[in-house]
Coordinates of C-alpha atoms and ligand atoms in Angstrom, one line a residue:
X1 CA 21.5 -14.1 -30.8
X2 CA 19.0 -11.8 -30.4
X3 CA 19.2 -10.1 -26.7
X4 CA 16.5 -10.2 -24.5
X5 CA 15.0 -6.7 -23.3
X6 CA 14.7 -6.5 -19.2
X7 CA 12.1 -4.8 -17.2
X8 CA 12.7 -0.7 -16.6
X9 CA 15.2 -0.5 -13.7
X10 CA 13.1 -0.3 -10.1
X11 CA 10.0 -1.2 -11.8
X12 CA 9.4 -5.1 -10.3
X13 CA 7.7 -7.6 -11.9
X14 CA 5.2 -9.6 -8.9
X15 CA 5.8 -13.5 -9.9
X16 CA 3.4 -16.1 -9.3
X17 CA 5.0 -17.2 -5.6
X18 CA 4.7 -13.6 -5.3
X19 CA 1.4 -12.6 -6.2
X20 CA -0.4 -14.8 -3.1
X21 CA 0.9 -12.7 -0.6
X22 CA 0.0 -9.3 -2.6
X23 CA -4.0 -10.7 -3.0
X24 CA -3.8 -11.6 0.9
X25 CA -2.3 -7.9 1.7
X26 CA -4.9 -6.0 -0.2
X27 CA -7.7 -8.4 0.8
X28 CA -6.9 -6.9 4.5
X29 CA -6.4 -3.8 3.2
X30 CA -10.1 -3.5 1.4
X31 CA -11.6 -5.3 4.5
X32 CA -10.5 -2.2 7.4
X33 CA -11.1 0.1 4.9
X34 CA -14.5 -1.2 4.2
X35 CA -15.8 -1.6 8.0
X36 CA -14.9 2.3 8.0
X37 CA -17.3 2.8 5.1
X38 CA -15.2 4.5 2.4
X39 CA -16.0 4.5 -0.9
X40 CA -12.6 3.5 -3.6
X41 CA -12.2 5.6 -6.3
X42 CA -10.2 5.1 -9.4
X43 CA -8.1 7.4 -11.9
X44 CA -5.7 7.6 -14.3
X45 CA -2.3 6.7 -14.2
X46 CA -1.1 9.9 -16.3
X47 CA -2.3 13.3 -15.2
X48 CA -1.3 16.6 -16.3
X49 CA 1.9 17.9 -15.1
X50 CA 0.1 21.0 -14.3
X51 CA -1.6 19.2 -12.1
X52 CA 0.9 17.7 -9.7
X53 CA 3.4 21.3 -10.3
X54 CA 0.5 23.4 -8.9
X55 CA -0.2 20.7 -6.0
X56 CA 3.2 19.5 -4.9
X57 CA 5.1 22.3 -4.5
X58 CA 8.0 23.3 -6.3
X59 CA 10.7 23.0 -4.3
X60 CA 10.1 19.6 -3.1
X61 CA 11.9 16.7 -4.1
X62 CA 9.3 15.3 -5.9
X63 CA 8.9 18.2 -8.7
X64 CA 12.4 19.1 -8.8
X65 CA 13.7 15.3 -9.8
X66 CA 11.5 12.2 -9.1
X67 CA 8.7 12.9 -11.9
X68 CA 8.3 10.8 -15.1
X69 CA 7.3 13.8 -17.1
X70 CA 7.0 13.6 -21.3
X71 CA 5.1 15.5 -23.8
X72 CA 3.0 13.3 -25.9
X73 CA 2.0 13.6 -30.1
X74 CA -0.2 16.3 -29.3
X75 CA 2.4 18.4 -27.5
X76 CA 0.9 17.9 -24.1
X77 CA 2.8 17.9 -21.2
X78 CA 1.9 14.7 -19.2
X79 CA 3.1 13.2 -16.0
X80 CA 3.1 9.5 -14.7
X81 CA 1.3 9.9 -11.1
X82 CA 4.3 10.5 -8.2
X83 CA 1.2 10.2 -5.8
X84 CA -2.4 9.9 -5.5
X85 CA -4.0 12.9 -3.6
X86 CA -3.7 15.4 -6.3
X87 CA -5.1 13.0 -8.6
X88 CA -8.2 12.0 -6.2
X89 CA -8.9 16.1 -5.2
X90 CA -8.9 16.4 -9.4
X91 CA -11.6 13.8 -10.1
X92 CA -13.4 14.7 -7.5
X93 CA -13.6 18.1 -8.4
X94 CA -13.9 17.2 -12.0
X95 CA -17.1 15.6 -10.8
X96 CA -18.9 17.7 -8.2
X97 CA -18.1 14.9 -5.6
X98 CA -16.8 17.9 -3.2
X99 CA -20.3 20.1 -3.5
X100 CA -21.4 20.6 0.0
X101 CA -20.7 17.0 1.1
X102 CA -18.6 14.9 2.9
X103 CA -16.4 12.0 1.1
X104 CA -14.7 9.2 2.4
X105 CA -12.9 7.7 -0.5
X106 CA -9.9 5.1 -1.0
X107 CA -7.7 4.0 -3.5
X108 CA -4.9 1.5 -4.4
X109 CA -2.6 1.9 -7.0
X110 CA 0.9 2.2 -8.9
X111 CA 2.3 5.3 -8.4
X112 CA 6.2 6.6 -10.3
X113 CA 8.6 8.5 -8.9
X114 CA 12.3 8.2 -10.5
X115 CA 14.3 7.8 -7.1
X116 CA 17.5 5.4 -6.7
X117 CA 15.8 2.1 -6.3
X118 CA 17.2 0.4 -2.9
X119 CA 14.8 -2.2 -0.8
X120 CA 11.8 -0.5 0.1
X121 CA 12.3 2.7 -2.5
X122 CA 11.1 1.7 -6.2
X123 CA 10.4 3.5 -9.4
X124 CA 7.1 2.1 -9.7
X125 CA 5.3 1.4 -6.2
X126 CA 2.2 0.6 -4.9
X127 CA 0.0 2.6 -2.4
X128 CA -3.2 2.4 -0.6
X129 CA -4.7 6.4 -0.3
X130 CA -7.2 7.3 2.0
X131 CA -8.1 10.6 1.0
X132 CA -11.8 12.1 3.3
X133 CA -13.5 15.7 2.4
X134 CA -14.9 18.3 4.0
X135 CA -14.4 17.8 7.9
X136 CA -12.7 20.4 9.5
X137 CA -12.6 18.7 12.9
X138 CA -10.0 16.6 14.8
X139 CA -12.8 14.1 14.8
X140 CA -12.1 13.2 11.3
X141 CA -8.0 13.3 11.9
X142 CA -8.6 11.0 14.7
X143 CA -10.8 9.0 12.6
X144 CA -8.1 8.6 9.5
X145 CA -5.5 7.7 12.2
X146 CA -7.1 5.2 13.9
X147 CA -7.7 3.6 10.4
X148 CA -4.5 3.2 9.9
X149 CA -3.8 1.7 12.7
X150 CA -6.1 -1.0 12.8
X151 CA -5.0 -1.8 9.6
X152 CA -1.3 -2.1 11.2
X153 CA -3.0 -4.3 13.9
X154 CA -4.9 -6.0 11.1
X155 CA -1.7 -7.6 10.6
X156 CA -0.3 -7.7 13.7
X157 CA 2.2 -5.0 13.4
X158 CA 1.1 -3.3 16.3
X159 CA 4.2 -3.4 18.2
X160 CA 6.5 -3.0 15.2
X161 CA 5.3 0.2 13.6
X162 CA 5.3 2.9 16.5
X163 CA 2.6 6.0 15.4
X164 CA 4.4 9.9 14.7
X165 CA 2.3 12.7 15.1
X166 CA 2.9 16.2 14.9
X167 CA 1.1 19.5 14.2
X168 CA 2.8 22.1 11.1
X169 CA -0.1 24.5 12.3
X170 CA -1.0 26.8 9.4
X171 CA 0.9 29.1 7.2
X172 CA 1.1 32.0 9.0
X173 CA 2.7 29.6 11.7
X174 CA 5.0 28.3 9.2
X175 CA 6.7 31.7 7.7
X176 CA 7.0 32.8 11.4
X177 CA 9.1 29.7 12.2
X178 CA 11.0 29.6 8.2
X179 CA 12.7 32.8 9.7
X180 CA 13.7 31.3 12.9
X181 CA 15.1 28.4 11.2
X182 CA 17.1 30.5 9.0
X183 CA 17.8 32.6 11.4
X184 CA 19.1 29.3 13.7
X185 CA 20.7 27.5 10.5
X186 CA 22.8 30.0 8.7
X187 CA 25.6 30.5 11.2
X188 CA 26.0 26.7 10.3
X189 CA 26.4 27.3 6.6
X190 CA 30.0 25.4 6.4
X191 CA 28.4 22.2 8.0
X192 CA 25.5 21.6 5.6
X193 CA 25.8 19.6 2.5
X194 CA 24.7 21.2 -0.8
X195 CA 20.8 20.5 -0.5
X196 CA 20.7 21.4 2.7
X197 CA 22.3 24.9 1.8
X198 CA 19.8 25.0 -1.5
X199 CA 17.0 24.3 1.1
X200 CA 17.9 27.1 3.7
X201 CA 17.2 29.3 0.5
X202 CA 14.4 27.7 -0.9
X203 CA 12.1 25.5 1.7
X204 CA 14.4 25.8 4.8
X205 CA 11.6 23.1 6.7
X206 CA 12.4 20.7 4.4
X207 CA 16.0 20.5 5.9
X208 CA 14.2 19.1 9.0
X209 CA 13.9 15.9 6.4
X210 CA 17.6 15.8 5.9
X211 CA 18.8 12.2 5.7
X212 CA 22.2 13.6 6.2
X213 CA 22.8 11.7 9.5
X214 CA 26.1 14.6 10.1
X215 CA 23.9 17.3 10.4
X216 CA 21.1 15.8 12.5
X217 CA 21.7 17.2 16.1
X218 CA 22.1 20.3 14.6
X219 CA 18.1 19.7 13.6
X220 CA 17.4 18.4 17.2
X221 CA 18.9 21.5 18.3
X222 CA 16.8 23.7 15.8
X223 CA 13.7 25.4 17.3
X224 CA 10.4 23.5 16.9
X225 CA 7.6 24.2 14.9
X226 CA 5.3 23.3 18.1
X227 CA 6.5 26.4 19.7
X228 CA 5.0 28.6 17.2
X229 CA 1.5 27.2 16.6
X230 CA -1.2 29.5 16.8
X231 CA -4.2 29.3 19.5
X232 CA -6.9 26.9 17.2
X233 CA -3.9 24.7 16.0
X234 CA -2.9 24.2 19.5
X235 CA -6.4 23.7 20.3
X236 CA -7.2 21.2 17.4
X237 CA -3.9 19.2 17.7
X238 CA -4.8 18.6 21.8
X239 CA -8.1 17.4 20.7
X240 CA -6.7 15.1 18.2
X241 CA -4.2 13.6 20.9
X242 CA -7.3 12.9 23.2
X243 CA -8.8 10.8 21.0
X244 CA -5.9 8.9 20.3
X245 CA -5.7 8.1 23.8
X246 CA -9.3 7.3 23.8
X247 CA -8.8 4.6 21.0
X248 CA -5.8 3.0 23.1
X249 CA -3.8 4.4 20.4
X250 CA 0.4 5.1 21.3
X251 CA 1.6 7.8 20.0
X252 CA 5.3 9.8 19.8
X253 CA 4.5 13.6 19.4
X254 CA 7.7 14.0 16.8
X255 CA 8.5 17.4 16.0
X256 CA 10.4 16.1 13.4
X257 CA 7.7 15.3 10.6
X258 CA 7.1 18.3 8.3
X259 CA 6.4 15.7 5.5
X260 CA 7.7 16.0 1.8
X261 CA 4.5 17.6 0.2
X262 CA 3.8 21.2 0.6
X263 CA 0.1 21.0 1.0
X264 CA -0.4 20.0 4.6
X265 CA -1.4 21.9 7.7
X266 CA -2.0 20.9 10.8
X267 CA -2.1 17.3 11.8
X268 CA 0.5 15.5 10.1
X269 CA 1.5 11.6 11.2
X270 CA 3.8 8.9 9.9
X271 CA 4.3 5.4 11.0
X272 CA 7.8 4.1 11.1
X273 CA 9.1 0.7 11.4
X274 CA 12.5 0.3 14.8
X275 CA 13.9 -2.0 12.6
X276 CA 13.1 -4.0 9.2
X277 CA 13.2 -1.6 6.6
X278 CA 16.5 0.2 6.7
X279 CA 16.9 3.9 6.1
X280 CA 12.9 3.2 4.4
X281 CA 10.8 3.1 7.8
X282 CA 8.4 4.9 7.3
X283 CA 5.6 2.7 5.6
X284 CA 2.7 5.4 5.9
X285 CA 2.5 8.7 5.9
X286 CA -0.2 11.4 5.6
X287 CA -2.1 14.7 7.4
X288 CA -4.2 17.5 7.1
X289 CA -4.5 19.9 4.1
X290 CA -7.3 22.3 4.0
X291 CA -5.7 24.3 1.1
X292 CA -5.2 21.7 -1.6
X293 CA -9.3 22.1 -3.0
X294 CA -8.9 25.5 -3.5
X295 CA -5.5 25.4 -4.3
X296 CA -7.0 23.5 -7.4
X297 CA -10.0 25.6 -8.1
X298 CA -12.5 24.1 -5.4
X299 CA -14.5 25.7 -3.1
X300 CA -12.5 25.7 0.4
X301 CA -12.7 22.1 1.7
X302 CA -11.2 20.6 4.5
X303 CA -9.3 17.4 3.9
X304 CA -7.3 14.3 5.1
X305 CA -5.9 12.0 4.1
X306 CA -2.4 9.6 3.6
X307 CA -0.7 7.2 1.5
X308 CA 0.5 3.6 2.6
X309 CA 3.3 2.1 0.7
X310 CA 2.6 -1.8 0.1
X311 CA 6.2 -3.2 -0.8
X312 CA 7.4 -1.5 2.5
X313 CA 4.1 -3.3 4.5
X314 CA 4.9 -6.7 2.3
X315 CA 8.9 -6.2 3.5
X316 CA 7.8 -5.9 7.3
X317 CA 5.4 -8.6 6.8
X318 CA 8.1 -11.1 5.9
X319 CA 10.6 -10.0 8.2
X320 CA 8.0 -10.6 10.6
X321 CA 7.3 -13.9 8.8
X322 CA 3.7 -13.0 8.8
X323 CA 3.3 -15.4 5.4
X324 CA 2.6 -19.4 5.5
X325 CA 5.3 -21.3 4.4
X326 CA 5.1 -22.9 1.5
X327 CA 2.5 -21.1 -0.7
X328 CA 0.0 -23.7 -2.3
X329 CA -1.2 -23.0 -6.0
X330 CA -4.2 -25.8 -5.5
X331 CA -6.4 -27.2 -3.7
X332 CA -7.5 -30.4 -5.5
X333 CA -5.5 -31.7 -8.3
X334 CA -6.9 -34.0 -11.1
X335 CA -4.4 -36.7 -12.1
X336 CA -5.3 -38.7 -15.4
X337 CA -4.0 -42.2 -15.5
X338 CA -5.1 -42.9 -18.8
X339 CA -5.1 -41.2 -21.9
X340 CA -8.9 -42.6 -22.5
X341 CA -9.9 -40.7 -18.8
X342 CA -8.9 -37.1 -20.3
X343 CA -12.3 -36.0 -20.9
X344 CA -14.0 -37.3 -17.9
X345 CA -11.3 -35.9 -16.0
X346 CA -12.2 -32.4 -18.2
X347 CA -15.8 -32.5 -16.8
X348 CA -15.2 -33.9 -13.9
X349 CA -12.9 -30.3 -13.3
X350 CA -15.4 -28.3 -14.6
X351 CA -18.1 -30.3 -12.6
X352 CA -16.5 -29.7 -9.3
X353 CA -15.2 -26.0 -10.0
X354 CA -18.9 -25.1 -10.5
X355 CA -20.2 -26.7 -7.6
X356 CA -17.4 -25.6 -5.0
X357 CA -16.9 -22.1 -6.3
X358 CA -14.1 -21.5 -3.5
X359 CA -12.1 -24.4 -3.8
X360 CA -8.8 -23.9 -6.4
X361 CA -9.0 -26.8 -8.8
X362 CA -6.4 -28.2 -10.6
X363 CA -6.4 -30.4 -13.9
X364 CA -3.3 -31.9 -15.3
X365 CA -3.0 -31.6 -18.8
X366 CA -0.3 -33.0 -21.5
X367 CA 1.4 -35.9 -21.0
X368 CA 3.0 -36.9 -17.6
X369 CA 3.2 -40.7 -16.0
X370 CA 1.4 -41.2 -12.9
X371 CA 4.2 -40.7 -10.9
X372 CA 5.3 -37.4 -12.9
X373 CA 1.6 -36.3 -11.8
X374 CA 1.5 -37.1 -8.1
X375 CA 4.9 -35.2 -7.8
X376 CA 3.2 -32.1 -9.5
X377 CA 0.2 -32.5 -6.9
X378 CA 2.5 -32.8 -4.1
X379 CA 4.5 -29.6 -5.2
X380 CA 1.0 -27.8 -5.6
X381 CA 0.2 -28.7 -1.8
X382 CA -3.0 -29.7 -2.8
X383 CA -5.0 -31.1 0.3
X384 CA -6.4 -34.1 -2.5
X385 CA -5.6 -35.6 -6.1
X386 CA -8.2 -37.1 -7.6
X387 CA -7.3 -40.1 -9.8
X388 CA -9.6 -41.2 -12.6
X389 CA -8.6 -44.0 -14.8
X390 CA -9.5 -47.8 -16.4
X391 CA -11.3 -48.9 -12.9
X392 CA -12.7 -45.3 -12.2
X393 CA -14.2 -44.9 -15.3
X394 CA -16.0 -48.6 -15.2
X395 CA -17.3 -48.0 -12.3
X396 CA -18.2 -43.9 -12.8
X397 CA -16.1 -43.6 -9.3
X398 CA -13.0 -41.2 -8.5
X399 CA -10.1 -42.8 -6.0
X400 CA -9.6 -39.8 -3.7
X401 CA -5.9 -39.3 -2.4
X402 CA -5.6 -37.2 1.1
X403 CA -2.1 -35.6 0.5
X404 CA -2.0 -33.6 4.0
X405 CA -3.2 -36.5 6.1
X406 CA -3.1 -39.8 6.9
X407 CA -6.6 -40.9 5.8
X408 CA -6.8 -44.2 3.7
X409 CA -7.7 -43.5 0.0
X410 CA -11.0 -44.4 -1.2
X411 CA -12.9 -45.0 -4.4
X412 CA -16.2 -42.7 -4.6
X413 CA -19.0 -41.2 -6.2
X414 CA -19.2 -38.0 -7.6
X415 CA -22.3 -36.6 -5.4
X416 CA -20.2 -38.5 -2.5
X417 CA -16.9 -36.4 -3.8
X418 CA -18.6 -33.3 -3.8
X419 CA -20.1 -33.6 0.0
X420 CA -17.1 -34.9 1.2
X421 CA -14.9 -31.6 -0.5
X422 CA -17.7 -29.4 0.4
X423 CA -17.0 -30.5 4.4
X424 CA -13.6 -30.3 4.2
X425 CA -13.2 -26.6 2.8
Ligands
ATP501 P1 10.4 8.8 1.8 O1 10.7 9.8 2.8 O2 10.7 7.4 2.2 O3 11.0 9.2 0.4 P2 8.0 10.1 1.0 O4 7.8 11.1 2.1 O5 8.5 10.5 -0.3 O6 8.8 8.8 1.6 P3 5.1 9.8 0.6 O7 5.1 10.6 -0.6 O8 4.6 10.3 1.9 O9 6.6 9.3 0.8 O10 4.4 8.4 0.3 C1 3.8 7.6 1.3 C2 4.4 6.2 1.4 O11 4.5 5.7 0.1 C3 5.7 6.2 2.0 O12 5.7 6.2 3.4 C4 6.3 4.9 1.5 O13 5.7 3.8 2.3 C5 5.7 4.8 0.1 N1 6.7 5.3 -0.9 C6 7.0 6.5 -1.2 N2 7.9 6.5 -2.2 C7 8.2 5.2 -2.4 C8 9.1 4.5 -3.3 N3 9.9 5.2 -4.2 N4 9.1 3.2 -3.3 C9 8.4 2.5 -2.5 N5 7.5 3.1 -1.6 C10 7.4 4.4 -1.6
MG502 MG1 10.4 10.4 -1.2

């Protein structure tokens, strides 16, 4: 027997009962998005690796083992997108989107990263970026923030997703506090596990991100990034907090973030789910990063920007049981009760789909008894099934069923159908 080949491991396939709830998600998604006027922006799914090596950062875990990197016939070296930020500052460089202006841009998307795959962490995932240009105030942090969050409330997640924020200041701040971490961490050598060692060495902020949970009050011992901000970051971060609590917007100031991506400075955030998700709380995450344009051959721009994972959003949702039980997959449905009625039932589908462009109308087709069909309209949780047959056609009438409701059946006309559909949806 021939074997049947399976979907790549922690790539997911969204079924049918699936797919309603990921249409409902991004529908809420595009809606805050759009009443903050930003514009979506599309690209590519493969890149040059260049392209993510020179933006990510070497030493992150990213570059060093989650890419799905591959030379192609031509020889080039090619990368399937880990994230969407590089990708958004290329295109918009590529296309003078950045010259002297300001950009508020979105996008949605699958992005690859080869991780373990665990609930919540795929191999292929989906994210909603935000990504605005050339801003250099805490207006515009405040502004991407606050987005976020009513998208959160959008959904009513306000109370499960508690808001992050913290302030990585710039890199001069950054080297000054790198030697006062390795200066606090290396009389602990014996207690660190082998990245965290590797780390010290290499990034020693990224052992701040340790998941290791033996070594984490050593981190909530280690001296703070915080303390070692310069004057304007100070300055800037305060401002961003005061507008925060002007929007009603909680906030933890966490110390904690330094976020995976090298490319951030200042304002960095993260909101993270109590309980829900596992060791994968943290459902968006994003910050400041005025380096990244010219970093990539820009002119210096200020930027922001983050990244919103939709499986962990669609995980919280149905914990949260956010989703109406059970899904319909119609709204009217068309039984035939005679083979002689399958055309007029044909047009009659086609008749109504035109004229109630909204309403999800389904025809049954192939062979089925009557009772076969009302089944199928009853698992559809169609409000209405139409029947057409012998009677029907003589007298160019439909019998409309109410499914949902107790409302006697009746036998009408089509213009009467039509008004009395158009009402009810
Ligand atoms: P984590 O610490 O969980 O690995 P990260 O810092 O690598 O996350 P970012 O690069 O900041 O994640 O991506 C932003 C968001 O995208 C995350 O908060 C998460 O919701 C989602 N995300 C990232 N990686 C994955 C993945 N492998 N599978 C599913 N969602 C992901
Ligand atoms: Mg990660």
């Amino acid at each position: 027997m021939t074997s049947i080949i399976k979907a790549i491991r922690g790539m997911n396939d969204v079924l049918p009962d699936q797919s309603d709830r990921w249409q409902a998600v991004e529908s809420i998604l595009k809606r805050v998005v759009h009443s903050y006027a930003y514009h979506e922006i599309r690209f590519p799914v493969l890149e040059q690796t260049a392209l993510f090596k020179r933006c990510i950062g070497d030493v992150t875990d990213i570059i060093e083992k989650e890419m799905y990197s591959f030379q192609d016939r031509n020889g080039d070296e090619l990368s399937l997108r880990p994230e969407g930020t590089a990708c958004c500052v290329r295109a918009a460089l590529e296309h003078g989107l950045l010259y002297h202006q300001t950009q508020r841009l979105w996008y949605m998307g699958a992005f690859y990263r080869h991780e373990r795959p665990q609930k919540g962490r795929y191999r292929q995932f989906h994210q909603l970026g935000i990504e605005s240009f050339g801003v250099p105030s805490p207006d515009m942090d405040a502004e991407v923030i606050a987005l976020s969050s009513d998208i959160f409330n959008a959904f009513g997640l306000g109370d499960v997703l508690k808001l992050h924020v913290n302030s990585i200041g710039t890199v001069k701040a950054r080297q000054a506090y790198r030697s006062a971490l390795v200066d606090y961490f290396t009389p602990y050598h014996a207690e660190l596990d082998a990245d965290s060692v590797r780390r010290l060495k290499t990034n020693p902020l990224r052992l701040l991100d340790s998941k290791d949970p033996a070594i984490q009050p050593l981190i909530h011992r280690a001296p703070k990034l915080l303390d070692f901000l310069e004057e304007h970051s100070q300055q800037h971060f305060d401002y961003v907090l005061s507008y925060l609590e002007a929007f009603g917007i909680s906030y933890t100031v966490d110390p904690y973030i330094v976020r995976g991506l090298d490319y951030y400075n200042d304002t960095v955030f993260e909101w993270v789910a109590d309980d829900g998700l596992g060791a994968q709380s943290t459902v968006c995450a994003g910050g400041r990063y005025d380096a990244l344009v010219s970093q990539l051959g820009g002119s210096s721009t200020p930027a922001f920007g983050f990244g919103l994972g939709i499986e962990r959003l669609l995980l919280l949702l149905e914990a949260q049981e956010f989703f109406q039980q059970p899904v319909s997959t119609a709204d009217v449905y068309i039984i035939v009760a005679m083979d002689k009625a399958r055309i007029e039932a044909g047009v009659l589908a086609n008749t109504l789909r035109r004229s109630l462009p909204h309403v999800r109308i389904a025809l049954h087709c192939g062979e089925g008894s009557l009772k076969s069909q009302f089944k199928k309209a009853d698992k559809s949780h169609a409000r209405f099934a139409l029947v057409l047959g012998e009677e029907e056609l003589q007298h160019h009438k439909i019998t409309l069923k109410y499914l949902r409701e107790s409302v006697e059946q009746r036998c009408v006309r089509l213009d009467e159908l039509v008004s009395i559909l158009k009402d009810y949806f």
